[in-house]
Coordinates of N, CA, C and O in Angstrom, one line a residue:
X29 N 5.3 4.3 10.9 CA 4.0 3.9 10.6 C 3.3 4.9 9.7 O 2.7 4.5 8.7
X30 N 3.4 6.1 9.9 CA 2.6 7.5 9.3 C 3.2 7.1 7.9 O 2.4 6.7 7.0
X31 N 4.8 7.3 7.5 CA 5.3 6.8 6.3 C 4.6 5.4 5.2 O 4.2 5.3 4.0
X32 N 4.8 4.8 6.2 CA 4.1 3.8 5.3 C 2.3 4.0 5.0 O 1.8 3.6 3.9
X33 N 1.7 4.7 5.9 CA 0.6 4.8 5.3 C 0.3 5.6 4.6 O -0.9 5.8 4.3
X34 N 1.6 6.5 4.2 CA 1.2 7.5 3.6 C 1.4 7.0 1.7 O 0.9 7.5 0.7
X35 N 2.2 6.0 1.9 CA 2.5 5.1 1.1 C 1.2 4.1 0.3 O 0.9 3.9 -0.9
X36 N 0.8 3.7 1.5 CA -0.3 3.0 0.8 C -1.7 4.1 0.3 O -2.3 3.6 -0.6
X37 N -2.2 5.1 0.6 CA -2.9 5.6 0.5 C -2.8 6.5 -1.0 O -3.7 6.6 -1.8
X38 N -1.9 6.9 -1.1 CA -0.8 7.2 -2.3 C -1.7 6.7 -3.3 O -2.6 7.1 -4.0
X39 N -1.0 5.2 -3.0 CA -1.0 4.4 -4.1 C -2.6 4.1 -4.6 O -2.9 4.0 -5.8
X40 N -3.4 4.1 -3.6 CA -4.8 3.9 -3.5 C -5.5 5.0 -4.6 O -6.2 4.7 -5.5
X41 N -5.1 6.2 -4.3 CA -5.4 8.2 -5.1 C -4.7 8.0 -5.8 O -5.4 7.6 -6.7
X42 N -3.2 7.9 -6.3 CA -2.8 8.3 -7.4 C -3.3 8.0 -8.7 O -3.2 8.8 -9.6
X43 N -3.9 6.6 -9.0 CA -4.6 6.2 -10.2 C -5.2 7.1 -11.1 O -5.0 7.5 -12.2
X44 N -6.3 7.7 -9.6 CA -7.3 8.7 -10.3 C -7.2 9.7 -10.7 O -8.1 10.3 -11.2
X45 N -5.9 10.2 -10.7 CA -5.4 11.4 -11.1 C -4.6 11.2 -12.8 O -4.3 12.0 -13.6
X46 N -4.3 9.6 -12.6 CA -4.2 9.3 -14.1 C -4.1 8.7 -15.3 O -3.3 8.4 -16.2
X47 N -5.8 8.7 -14.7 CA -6.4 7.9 -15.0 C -6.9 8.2 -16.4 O -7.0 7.4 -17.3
X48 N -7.2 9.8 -16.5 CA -7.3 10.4 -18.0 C -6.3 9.9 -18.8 O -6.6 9.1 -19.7
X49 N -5.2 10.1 -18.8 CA -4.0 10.0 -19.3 C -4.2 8.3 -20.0 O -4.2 7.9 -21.2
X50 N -4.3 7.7 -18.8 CA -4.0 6.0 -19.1 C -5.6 5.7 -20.4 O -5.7 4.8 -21.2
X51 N -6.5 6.6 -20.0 CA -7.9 6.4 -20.7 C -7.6 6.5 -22.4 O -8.1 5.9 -23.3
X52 N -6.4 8.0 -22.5 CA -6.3 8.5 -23.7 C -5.3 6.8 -24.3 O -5.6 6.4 -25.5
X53 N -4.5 6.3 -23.8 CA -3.6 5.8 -24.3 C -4.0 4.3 -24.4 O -3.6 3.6 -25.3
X54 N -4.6 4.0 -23.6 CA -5.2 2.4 -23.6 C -6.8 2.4 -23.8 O -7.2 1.2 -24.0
X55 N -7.6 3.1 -23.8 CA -8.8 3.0 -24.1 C -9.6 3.3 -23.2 O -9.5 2.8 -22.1
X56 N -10.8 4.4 -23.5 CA -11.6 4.6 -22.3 C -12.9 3.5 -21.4 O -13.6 3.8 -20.4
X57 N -12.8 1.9 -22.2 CA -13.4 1.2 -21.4 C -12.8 -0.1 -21.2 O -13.4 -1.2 -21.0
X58 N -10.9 0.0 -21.4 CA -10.7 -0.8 -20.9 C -9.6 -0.7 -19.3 O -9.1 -1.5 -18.5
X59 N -9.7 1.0 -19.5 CA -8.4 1.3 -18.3 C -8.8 1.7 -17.1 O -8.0 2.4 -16.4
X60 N -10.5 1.0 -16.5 CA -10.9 1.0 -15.4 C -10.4 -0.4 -14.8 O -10.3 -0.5 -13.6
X61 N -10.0 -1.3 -15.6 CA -9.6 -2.5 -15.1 C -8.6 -1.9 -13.9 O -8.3 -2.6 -12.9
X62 N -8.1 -0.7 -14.1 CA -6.2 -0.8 -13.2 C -6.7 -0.1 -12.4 O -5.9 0.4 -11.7
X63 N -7.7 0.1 -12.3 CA -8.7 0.6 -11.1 C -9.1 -0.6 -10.1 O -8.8 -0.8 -8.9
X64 N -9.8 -1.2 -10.7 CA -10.9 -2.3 -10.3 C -9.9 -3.2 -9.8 O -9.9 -3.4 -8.5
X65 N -8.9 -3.9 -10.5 CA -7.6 -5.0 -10.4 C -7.2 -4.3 -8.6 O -7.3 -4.8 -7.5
X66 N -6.8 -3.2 -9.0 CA -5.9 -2.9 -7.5 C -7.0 -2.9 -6.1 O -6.7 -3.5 -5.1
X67 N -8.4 -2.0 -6.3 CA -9.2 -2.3 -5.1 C -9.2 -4.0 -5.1 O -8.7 -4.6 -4.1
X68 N -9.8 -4.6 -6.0 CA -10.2 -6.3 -5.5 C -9.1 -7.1 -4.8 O -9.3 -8.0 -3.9
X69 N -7.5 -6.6 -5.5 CA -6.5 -7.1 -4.5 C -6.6 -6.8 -3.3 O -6.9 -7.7 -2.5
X70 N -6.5 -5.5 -3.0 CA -6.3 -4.6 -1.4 C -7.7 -4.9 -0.7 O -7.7 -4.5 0.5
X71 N -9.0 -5.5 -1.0 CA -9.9 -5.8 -0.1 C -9.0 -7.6 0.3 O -8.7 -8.1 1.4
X72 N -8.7 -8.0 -0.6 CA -8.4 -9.1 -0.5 C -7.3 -9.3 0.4 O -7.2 -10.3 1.1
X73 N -6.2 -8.4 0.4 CA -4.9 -8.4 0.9 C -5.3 -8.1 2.5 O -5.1 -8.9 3.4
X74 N -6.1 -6.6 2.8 CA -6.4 -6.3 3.5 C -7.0 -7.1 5.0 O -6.8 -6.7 6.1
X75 N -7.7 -8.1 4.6 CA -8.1 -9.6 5.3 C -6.8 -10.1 5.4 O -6.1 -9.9 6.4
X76 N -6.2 -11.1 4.3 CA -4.9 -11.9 4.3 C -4.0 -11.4 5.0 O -3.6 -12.2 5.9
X77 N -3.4 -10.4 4.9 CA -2.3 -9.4 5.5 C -1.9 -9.6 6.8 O -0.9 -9.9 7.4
X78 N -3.9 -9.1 7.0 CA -4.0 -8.9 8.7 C -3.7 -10.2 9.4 O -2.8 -10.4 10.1
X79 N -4.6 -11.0 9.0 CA -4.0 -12.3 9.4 C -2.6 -12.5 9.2 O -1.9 -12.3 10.2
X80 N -2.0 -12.8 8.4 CA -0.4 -13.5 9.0 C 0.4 -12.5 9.2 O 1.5 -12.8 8.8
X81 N 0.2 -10.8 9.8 CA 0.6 -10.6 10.5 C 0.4 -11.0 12.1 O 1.3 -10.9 13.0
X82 N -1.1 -11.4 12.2 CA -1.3 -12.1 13.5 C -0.4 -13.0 13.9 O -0.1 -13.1 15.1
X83 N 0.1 -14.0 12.8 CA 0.7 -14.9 12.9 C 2.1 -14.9 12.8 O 2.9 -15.5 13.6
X84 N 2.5 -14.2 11.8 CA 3.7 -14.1 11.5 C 4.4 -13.1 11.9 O 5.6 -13.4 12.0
X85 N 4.2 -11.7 12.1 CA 4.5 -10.6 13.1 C 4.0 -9.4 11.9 O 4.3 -9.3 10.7
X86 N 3.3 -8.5 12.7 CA 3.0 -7.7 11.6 C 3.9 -6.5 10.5 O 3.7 -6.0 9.4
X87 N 4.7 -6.5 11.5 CA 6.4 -5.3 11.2 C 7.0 -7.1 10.1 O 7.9 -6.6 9.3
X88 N 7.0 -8.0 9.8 CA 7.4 -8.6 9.0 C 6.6 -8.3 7.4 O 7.1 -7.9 6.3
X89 N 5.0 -8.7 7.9 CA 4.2 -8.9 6.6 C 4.3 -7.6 6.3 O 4.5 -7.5 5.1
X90 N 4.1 -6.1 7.3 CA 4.4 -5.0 6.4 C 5.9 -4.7 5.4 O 5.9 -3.7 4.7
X91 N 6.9 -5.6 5.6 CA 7.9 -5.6 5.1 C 7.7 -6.5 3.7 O 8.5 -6.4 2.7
X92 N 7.0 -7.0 3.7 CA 6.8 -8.2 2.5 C 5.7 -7.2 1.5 O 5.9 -6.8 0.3
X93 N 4.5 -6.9 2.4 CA 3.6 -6.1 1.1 C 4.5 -4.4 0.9 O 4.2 -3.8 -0.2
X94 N 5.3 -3.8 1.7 CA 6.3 -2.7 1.0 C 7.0 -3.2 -0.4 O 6.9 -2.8 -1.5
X95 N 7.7 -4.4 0.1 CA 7.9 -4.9 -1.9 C 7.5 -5.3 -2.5 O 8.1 -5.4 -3.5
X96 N 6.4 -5.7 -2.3 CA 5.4 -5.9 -3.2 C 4.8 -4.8 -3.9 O 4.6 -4.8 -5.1
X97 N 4.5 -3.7 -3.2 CA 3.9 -2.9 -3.4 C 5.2 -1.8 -4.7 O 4.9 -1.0 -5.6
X98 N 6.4 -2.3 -4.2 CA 7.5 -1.5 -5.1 C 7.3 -2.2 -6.1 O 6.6 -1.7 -7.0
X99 N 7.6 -3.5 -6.2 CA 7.1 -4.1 -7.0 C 6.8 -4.1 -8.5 O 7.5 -4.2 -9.5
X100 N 5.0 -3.9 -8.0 CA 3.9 -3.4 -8.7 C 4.3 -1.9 -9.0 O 4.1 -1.6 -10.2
X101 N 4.7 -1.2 -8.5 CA 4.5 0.5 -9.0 C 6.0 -0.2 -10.0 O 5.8 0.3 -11.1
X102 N 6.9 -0.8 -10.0 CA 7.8 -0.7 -10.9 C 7.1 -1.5 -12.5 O 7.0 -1.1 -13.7
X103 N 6.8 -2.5 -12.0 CA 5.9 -3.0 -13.1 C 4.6 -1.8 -13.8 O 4.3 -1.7 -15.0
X104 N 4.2 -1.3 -13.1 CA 3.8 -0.1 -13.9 C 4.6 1.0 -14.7 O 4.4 1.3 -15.9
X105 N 5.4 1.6 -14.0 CA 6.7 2.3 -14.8 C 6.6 1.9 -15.7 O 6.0 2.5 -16.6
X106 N 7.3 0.4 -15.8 CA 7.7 0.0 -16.9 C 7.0 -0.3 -18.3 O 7.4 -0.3 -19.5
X107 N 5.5 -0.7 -17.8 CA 4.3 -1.2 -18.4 C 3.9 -0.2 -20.0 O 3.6 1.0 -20.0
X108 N 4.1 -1.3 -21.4 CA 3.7 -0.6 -22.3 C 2.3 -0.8 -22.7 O 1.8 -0.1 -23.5
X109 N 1.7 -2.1 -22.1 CA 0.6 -2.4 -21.8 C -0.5 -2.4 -21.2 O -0.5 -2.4 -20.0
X110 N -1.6 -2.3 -21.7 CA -2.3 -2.2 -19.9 C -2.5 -3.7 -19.7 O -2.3 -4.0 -18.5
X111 N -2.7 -4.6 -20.4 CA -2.3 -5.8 -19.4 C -1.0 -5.9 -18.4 O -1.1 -6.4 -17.3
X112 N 0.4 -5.2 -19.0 CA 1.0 -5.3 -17.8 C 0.5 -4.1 -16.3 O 0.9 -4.2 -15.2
X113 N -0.2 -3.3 -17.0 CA -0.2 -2.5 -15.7 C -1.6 -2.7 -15.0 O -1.9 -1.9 -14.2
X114 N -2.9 -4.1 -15.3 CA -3.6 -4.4 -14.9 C -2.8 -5.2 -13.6 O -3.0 -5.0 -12.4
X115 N -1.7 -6.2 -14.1 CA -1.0 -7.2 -13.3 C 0.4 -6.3 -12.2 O 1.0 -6.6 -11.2
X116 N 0.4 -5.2 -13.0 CA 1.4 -4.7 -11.6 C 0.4 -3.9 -11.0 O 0.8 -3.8 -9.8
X117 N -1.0 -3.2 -11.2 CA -1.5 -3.1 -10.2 C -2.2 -4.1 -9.1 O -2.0 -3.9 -7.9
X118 N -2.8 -4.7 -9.5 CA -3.0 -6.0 -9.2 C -1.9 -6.0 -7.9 O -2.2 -5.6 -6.7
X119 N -0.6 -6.5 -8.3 CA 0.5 -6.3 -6.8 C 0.7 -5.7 -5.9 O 1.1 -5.9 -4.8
X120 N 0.2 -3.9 -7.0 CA 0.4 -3.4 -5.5 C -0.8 -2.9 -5.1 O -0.7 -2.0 -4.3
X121 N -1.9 -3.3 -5.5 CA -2.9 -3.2 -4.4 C -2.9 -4.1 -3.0 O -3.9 -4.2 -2.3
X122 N -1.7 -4.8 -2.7 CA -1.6 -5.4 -1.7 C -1.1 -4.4 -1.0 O -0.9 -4.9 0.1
X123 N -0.7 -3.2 -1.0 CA -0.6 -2.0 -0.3 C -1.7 -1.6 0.6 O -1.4 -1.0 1.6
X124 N -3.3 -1.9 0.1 CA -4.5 -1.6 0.9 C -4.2 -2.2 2.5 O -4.5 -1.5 3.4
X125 N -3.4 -3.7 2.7 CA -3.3 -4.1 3.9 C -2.6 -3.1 4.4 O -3.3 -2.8 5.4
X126 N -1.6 -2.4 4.4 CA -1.1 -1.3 5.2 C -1.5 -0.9 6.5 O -1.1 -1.0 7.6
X127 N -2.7 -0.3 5.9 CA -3.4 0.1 7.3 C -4.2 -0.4 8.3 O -4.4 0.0 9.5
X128 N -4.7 -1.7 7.5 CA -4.8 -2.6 9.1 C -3.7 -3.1 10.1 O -3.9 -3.4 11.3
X129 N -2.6 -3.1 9.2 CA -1.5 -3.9 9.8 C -0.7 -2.4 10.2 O 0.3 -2.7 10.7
X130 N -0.9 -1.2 10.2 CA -0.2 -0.1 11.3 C -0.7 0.3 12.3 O -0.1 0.8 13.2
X131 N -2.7 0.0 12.4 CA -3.2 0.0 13.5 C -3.3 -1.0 14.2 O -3.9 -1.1 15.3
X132 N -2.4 -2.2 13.4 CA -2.2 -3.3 14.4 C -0.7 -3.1 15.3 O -0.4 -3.6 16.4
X133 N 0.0 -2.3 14.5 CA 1.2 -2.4 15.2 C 1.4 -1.1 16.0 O 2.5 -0.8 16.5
X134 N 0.4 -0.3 16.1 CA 0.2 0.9 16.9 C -0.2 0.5 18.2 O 0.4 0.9 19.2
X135 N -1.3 -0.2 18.2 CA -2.0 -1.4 19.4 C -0.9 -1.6 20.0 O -0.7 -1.2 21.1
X136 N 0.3 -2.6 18.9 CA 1.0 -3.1 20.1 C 2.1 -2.5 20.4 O 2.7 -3.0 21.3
X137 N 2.6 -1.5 19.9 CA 3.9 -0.4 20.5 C 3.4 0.9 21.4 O 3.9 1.5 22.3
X138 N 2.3 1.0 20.8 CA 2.0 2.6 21.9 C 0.8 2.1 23.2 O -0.2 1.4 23.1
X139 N 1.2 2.8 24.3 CA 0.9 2.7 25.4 C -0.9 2.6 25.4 O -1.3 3.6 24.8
X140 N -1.7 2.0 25.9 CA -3.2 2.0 25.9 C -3.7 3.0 25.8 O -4.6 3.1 25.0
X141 N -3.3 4.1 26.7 CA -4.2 5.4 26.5 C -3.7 6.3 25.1 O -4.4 7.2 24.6
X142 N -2.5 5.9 24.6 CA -2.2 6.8 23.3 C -2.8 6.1 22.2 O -3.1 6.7 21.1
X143 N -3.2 4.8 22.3 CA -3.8 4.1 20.9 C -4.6 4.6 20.1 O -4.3 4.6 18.9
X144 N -6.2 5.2 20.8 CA -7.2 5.7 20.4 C -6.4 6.9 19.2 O -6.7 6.9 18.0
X145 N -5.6 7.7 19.8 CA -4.8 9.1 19.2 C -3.9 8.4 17.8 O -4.1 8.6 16.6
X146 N -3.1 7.6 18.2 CA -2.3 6.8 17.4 C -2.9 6.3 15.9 O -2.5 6.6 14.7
X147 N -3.9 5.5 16.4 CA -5.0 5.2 14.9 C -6.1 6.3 14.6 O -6.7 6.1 13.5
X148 N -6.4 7.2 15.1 CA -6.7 8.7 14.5 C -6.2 9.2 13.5 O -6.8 9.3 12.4
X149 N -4.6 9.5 13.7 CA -3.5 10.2 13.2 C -3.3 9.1 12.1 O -3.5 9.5 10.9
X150 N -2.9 7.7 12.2 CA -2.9 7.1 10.5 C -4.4 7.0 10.0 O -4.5 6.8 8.8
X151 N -5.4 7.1 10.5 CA -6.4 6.8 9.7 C -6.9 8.5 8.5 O -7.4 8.6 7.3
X152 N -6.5 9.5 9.7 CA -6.2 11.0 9.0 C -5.3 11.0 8.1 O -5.5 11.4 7.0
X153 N -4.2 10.5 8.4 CA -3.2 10.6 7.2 C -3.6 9.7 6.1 O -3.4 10.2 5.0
X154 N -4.1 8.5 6.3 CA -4.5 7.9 4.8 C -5.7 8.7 4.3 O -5.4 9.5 3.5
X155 N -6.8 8.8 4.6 CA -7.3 10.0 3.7 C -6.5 11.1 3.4 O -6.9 11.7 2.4
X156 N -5.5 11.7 3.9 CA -5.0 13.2 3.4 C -4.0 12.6 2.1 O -3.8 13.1 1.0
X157 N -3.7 11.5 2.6 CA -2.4 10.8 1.4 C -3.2 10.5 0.2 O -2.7 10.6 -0.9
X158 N -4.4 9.9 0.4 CA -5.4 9.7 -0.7 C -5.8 11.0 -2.0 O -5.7 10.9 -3.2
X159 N -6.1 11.8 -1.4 CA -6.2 13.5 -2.1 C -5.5 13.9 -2.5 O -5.7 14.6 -3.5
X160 N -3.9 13.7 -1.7 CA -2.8 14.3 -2.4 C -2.3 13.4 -3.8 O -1.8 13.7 -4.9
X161 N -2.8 12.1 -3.3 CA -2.2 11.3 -5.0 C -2.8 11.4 -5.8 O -2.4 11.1 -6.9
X162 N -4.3 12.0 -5.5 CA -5.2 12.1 -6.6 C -4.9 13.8 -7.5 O -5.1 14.1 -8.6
X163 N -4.2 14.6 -6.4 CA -3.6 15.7 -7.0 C -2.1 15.7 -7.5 O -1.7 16.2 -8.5
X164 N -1.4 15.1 -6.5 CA 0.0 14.9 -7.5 C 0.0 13.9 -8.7 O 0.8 14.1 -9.6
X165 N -0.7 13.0 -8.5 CA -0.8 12.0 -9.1 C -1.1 12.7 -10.8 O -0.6 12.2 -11.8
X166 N -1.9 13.6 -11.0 CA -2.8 14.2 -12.3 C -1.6 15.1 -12.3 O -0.9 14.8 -13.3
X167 N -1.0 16.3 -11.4 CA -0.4 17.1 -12.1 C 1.2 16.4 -12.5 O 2.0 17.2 -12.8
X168 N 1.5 15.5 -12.5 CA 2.5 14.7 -12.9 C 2.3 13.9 -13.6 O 3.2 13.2 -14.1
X169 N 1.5 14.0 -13.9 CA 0.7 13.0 -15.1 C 1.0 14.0 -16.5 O 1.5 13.8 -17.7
X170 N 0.6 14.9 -15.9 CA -0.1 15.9 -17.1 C 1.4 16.9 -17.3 O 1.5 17.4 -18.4
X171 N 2.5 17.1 -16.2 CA 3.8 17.5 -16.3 C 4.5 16.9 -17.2 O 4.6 17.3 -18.4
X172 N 5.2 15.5 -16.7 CA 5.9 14.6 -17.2 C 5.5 13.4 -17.7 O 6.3 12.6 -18.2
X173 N 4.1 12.9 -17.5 CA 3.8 11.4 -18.1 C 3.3 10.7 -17.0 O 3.9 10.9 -15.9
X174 N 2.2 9.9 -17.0 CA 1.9 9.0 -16.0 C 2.9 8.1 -15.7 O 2.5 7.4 -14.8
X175 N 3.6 7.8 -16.0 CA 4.6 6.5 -15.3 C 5.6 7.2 -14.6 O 6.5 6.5 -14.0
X176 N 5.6 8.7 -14.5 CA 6.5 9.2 -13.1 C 5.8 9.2 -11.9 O 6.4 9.5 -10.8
X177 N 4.6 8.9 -11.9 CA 3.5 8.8 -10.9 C 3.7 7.2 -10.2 O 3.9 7.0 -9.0
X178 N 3.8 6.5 -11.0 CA 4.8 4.8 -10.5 C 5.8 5.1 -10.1 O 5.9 5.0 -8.9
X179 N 6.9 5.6 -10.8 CA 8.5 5.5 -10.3 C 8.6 6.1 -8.8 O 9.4 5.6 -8.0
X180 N 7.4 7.5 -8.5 CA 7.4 8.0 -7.4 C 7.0 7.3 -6.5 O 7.6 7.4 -5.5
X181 N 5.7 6.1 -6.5 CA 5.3 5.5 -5.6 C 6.2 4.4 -5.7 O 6.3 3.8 -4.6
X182 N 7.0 4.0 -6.6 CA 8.2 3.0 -6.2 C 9.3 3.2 -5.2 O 9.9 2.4 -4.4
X183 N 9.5 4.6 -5.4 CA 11.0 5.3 -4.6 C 10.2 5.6 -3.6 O 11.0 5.9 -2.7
X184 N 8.7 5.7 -2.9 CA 8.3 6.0 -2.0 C 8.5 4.7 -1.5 O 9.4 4.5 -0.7
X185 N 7.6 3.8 -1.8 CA 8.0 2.4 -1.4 C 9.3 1.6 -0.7 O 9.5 0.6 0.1
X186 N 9.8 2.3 -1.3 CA 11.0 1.8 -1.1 C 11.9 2.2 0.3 O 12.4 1.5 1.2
X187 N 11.7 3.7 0.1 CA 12.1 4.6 1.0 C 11.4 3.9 2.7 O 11.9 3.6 3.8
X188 N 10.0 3.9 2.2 CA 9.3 3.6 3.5 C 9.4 2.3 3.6 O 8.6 1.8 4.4
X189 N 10.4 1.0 2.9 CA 10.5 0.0 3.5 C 11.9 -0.2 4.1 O 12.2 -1.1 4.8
X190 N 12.6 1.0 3.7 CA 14.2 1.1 4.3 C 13.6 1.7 5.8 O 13.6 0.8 6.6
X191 N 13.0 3.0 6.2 CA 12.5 2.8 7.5 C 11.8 2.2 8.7 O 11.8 2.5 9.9
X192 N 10.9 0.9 7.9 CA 10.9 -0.3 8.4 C 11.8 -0.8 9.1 O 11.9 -1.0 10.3
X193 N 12.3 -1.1 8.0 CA 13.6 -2.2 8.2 C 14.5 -1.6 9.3 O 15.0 -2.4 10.1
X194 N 14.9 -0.1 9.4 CA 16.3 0.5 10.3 C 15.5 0.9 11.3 O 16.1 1.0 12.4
X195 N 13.5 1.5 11.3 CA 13.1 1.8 12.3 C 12.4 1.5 13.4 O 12.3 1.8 14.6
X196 N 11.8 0.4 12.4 CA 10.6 0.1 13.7 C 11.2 -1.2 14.3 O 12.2 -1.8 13.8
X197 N 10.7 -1.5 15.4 CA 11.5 -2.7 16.4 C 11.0 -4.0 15.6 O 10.7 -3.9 14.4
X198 N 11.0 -4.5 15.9 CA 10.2 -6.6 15.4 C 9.1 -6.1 16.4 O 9.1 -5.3 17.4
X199 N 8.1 -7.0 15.8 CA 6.4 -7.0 16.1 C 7.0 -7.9 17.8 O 7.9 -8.6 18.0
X200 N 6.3 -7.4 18.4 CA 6.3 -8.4 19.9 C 5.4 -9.6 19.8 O 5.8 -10.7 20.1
X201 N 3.7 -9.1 19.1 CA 2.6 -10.2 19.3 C 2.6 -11.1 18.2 O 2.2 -10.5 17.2
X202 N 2.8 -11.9 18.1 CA 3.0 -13.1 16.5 C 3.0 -14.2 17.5 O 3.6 -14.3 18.6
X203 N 2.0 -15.4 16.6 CA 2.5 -16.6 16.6 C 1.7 -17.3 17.7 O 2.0 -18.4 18.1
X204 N 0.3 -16.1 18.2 CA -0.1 -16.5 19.7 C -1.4 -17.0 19.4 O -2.1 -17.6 20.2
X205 N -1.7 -16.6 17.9 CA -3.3 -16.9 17.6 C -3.5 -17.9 16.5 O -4.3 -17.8 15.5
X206 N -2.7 -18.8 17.0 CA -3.4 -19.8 15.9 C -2.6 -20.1 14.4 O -1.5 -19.6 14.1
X207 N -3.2 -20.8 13.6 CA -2.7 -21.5 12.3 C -3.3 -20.5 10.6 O -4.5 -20.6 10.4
X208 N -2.6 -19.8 9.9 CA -3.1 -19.7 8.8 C -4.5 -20.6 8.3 O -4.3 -21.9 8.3
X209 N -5.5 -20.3 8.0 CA -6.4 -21.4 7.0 C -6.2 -21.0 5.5 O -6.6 -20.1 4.8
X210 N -5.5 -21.9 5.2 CA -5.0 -21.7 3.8 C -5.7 -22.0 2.7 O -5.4 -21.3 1.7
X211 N -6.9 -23.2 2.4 CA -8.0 -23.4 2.0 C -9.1 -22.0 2.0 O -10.3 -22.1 1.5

């Protein structure tokens, strides 16, 4: 769980670190878009997420927004555009769900009295992961190029959805609360 949200929080900070870079090469009043694009996703995901993990198990839907979220950091790499890297952020700001959906699946793996401690410890770690991308994120920018700042949150992505997949159990609570509203 810590992994993954160290993952999404990342992804959240790293922008800002380069964000100069992206300002010099696409324009200083059009490269807040890959700012703005990724928060409006991740408030949006963040809601959605949570829900059909309610429904669908949350150790699944975290497995769905990890590639997604690879994704998008790959579509940035690759991006010579900033329309493409408005639309691969865009994707992986569906990373913002992360952390509702680890303190949902903290709830339901760790014992009642450790939960309070459990969502402490990810909600500490996504701010500390936040800071650090805002600092690795600029001196990697400024080392080798902003799109090693993607490739890294892609191989992080990735990484942390292979420990998913080999670590965490299947969600126990899914499927008890009802119907998506899809309208």
């Amino acid at each position: 769980l810590a992994l993954t949200e160290i993952n999404s929080a990342f992804e959240v900070g790293m922008v800002y670190g380069v964000i100069g870079s992206l300002m010099r090469e696409f324009g200083a009043t059009s490269a807040g878009w890959v700012i703005t694009t990724f928060l409006l996703a991740g408030a949006i995901s963040a809601a959605v997420g949570s829900r059909l993990g309610d429904i669908f198990g949350r150790r699944r839907v975290v497995m769905v927004m990890l590639a997604l979220a690879m994704t998008g950091s790959i579509i940035n790499a690759s991006s010579t555009s900033l329309t493409g890297l408005i639309v691969g952020r865009s994707i992986q700001g569906v990373a913002a769900s992360l952390l509702p959906l680890c303190i949902g699946l903290a709830r339901e793996y760790f014992p009642a009295p450790r939960v309070p401690r459990a969502i402490g410890w990810l909600t500490a770690i996504a701010s500390f992961s936040a800071m650090l991308g805002i600092v690795i994120g600029g001196a990697m920018a400024d080392a080798i190029g902003w799109r090693s700042t993607f490739w890294l949150a892609a191989i992080h992505a990735g990484l942390s959805l292979a420990c998913v997949i080999v670590v965490l159990p299947p969600s126990r609570a899914f499927g008890l609360r009802g119907r998506f509203d899809w309208l």
